[in-house]
mmCIF file of C-alpha atoms in Angstrom:
data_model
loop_
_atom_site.group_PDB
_atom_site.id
_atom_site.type_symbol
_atom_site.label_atom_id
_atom_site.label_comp_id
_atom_site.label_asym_id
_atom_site.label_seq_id
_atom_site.Cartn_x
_atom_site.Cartn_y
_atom_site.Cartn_z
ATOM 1 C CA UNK A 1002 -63.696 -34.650 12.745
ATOM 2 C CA UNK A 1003 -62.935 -32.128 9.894
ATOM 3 C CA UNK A 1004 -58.954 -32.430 9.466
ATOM 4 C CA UNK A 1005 -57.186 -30.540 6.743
ATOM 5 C CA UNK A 1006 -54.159 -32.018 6.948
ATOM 6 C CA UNK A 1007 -55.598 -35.581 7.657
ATOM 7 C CA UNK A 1008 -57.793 -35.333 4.287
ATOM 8 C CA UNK A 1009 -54.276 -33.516 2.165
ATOM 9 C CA UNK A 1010 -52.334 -36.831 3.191
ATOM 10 C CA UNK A 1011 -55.223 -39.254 2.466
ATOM 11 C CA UNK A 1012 -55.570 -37.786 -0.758
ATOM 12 C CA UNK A 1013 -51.845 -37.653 -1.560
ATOM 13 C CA UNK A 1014 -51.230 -40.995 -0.424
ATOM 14 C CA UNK A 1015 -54.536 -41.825 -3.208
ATOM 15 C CA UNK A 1016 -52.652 -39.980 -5.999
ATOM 16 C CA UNK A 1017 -49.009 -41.808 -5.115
ATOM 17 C CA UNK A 1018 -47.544 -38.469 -5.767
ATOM 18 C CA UNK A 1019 -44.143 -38.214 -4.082
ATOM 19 C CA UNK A 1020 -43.574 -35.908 -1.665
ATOM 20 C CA UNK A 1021 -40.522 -34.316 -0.357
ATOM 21 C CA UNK A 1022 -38.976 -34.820 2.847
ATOM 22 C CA UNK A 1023 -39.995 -31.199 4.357
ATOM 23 C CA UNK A 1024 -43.369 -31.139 3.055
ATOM 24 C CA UNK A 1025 -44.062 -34.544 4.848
ATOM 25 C CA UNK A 1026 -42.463 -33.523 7.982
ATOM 26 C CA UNK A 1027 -44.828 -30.556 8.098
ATOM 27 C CA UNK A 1028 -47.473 -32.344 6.888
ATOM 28 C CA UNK A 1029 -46.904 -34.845 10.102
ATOM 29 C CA UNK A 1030 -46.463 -32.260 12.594
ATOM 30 C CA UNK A 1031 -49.759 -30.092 11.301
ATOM 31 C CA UNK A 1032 -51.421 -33.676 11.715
ATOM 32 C CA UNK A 1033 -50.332 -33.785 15.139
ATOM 33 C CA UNK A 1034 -51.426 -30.071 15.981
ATOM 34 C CA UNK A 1035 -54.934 -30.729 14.706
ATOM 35 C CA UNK A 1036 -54.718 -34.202 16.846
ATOM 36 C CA UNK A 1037 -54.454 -31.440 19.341
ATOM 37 C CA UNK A 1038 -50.938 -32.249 20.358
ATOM 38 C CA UNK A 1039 -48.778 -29.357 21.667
ATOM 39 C CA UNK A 1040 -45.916 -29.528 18.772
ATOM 40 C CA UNK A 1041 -42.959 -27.302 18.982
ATOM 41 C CA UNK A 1042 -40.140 -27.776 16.282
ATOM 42 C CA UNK A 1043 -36.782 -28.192 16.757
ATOM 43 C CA UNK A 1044 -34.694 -24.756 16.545
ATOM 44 C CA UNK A 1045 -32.671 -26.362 13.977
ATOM 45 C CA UNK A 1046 -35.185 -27.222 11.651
ATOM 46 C CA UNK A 1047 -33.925 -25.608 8.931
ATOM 47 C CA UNK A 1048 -30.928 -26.393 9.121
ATOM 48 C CA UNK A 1049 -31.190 -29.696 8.966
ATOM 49 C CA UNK A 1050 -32.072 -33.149 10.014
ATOM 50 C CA UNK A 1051 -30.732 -33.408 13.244
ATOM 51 C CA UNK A 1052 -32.453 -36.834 14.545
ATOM 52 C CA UNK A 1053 -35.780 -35.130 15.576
ATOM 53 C CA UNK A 1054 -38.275 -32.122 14.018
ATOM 54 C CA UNK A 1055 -40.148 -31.693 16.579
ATOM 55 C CA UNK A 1056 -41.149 -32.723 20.271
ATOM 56 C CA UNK A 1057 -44.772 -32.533 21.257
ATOM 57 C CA UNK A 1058 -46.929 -33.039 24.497
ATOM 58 C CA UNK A 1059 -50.496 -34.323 24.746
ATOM 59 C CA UNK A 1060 -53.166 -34.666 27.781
ATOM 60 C CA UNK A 1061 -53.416 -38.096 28.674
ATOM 61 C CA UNK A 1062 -49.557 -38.806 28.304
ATOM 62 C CA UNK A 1063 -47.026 -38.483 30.895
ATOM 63 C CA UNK A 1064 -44.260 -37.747 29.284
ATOM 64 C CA UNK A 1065 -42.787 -35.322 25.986
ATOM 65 C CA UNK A 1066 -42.513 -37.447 22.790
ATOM 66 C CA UNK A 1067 -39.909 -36.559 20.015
ATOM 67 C CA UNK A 1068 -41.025 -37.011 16.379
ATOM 68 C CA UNK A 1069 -39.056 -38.008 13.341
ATOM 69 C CA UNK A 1070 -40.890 -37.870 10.375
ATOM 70 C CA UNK A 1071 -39.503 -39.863 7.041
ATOM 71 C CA UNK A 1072 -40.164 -40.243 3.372
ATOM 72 C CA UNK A 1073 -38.233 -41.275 0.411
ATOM 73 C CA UNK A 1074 -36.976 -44.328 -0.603
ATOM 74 C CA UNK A 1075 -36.607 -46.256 2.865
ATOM 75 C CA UNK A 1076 -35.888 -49.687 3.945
ATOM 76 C CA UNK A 1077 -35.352 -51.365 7.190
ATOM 77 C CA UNK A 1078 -31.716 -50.251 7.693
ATOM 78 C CA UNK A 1079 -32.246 -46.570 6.930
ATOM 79 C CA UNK A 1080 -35.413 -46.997 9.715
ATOM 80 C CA UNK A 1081 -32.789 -48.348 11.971
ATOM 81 C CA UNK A 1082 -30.092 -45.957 11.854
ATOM 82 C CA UNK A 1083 -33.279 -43.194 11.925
ATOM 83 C CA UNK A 1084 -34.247 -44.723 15.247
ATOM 84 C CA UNK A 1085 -31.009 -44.900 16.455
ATOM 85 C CA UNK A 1086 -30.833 -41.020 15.672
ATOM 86 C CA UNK A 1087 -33.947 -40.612 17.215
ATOM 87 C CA UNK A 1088 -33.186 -42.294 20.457
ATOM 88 C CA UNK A 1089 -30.017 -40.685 21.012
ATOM 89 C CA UNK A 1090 -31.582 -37.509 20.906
ATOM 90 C CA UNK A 1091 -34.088 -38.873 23.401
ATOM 91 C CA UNK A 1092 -30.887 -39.707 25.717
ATOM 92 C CA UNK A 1093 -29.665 -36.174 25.320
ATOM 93 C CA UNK A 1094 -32.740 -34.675 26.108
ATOM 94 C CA UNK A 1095 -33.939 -36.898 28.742
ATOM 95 C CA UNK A 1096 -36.936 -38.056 26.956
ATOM 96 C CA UNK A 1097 -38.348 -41.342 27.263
ATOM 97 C CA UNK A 1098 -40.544 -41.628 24.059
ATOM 98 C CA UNK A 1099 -40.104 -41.078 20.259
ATOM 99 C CA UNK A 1100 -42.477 -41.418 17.259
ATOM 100 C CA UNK A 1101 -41.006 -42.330 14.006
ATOM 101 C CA UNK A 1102 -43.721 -41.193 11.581
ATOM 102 C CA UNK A 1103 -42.841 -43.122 7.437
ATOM 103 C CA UNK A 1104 -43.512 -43.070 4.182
ATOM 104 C CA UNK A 1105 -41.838 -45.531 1.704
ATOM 105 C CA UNK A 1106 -42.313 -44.359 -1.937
ATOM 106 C CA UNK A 1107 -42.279 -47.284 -3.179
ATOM 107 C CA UNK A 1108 -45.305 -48.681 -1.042
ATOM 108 C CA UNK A 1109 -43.242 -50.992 1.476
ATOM 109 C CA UNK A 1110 -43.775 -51.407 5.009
ATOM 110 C CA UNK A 1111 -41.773 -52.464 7.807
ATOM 111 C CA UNK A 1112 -44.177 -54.020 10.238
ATOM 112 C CA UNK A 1113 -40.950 -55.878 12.361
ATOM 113 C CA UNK A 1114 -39.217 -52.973 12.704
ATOM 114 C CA UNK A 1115 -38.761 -51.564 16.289
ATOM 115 C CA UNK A 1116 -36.304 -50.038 18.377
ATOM 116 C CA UNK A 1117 -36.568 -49.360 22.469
ATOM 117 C CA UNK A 1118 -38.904 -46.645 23.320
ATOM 118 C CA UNK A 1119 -39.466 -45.384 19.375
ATOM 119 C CA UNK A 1120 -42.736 -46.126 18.039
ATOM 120 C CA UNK A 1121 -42.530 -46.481 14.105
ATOM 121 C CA UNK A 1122 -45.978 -46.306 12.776
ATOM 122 C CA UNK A 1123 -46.362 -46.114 8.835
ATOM 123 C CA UNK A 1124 -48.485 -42.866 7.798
ATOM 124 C CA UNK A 1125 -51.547 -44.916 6.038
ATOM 125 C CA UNK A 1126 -51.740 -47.223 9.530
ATOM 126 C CA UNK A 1127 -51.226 -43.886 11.452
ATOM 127 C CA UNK A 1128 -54.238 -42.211 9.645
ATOM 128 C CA UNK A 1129 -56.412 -46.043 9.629
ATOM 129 C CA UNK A 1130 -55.633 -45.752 13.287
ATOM 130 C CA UNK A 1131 -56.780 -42.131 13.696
ATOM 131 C CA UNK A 1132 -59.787 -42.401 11.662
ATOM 132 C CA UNK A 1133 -61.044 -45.167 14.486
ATOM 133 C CA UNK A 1134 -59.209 -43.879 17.902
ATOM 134 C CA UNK A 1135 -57.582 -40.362 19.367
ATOM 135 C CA UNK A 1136 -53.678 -39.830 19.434
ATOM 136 C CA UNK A 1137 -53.370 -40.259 23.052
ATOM 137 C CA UNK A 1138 -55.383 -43.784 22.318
ATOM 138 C CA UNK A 1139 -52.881 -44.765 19.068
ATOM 139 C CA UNK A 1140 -49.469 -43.972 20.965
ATOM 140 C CA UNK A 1141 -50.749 -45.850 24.224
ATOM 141 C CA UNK A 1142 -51.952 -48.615 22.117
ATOM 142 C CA UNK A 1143 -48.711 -49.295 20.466
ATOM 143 C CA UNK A 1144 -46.801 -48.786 23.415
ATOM 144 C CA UNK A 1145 -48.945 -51.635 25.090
ATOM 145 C CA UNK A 1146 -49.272 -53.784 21.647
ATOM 146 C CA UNK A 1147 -52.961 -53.182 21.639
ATOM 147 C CA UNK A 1148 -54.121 -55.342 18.568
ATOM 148 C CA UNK A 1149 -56.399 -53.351 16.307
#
């Protein structure tokens, strides 16, 4: 599978250039596209963060998923008050799933993070994941805590 944004991330996550916040959103969502999810962005996106970019729907899943998609200096608060963003815009748009989509630039992970109905997947384990299984196959896995 010949993916131009999948090969631009793996190679900027080689160089550990940083990479600002809107660049990594899009390069998430053109990930998604060429996953050959249906990804619309919010109408606000530039305007702002406003607890989602975009929502996206795939074959094989039943339901819309909102994405969040974050970079920067993180830590496990910050990924907690993003999922609670992220899950209140799933309340007020009656949608049951989210995808929180991170980069720390400093190189940490938050493996023990989770929040109800948001799937927080680290960008290197989202591409490890994708290099071995479909979208529809690495959402459905982590929603049933599939070990890899």
């Amino acid at each position: 599978m010949a993916l131009e944004s999948f090969d631009e991330i793996s190679r900027w996550l080689a160089s550990n250039a940083v990479v600002s916040g809107m660049r990594f959103e899009d390069l998430v969502l053109r990930l998604l596209r060429e996953q050959g999810a249906e990804v619309v962005q919010t109408p606000d996106f530039m305007k702002g963060d406003v607890g989602y970019d975009a929502a996206f729907s795939l074959g094989g899943l039943p339901e819309i998923v909102l994405v969040e998609a974050k970079s920067g200096d993180l830590d496990h608060q910050k990924l907690t008050w993003f999922g609670r963003r992220l899950q209140k815009s799933m309340r007020e748009r009656n949608v049951g799933l989210g995808l929180l989509v991170y980069h720390d630039e400093f190189g940490r992970r938050f493996p023990d993070f989770n929040f109800p109905s948001v799937i927080a997947i680290e960008i290197e384990d989202l591409l490890h994941r994708l290099r071995r299984h479909d979208l529809r196959r690495v959402i459905t896995d982590q929603l049933t805590e599939v070990p890899e």
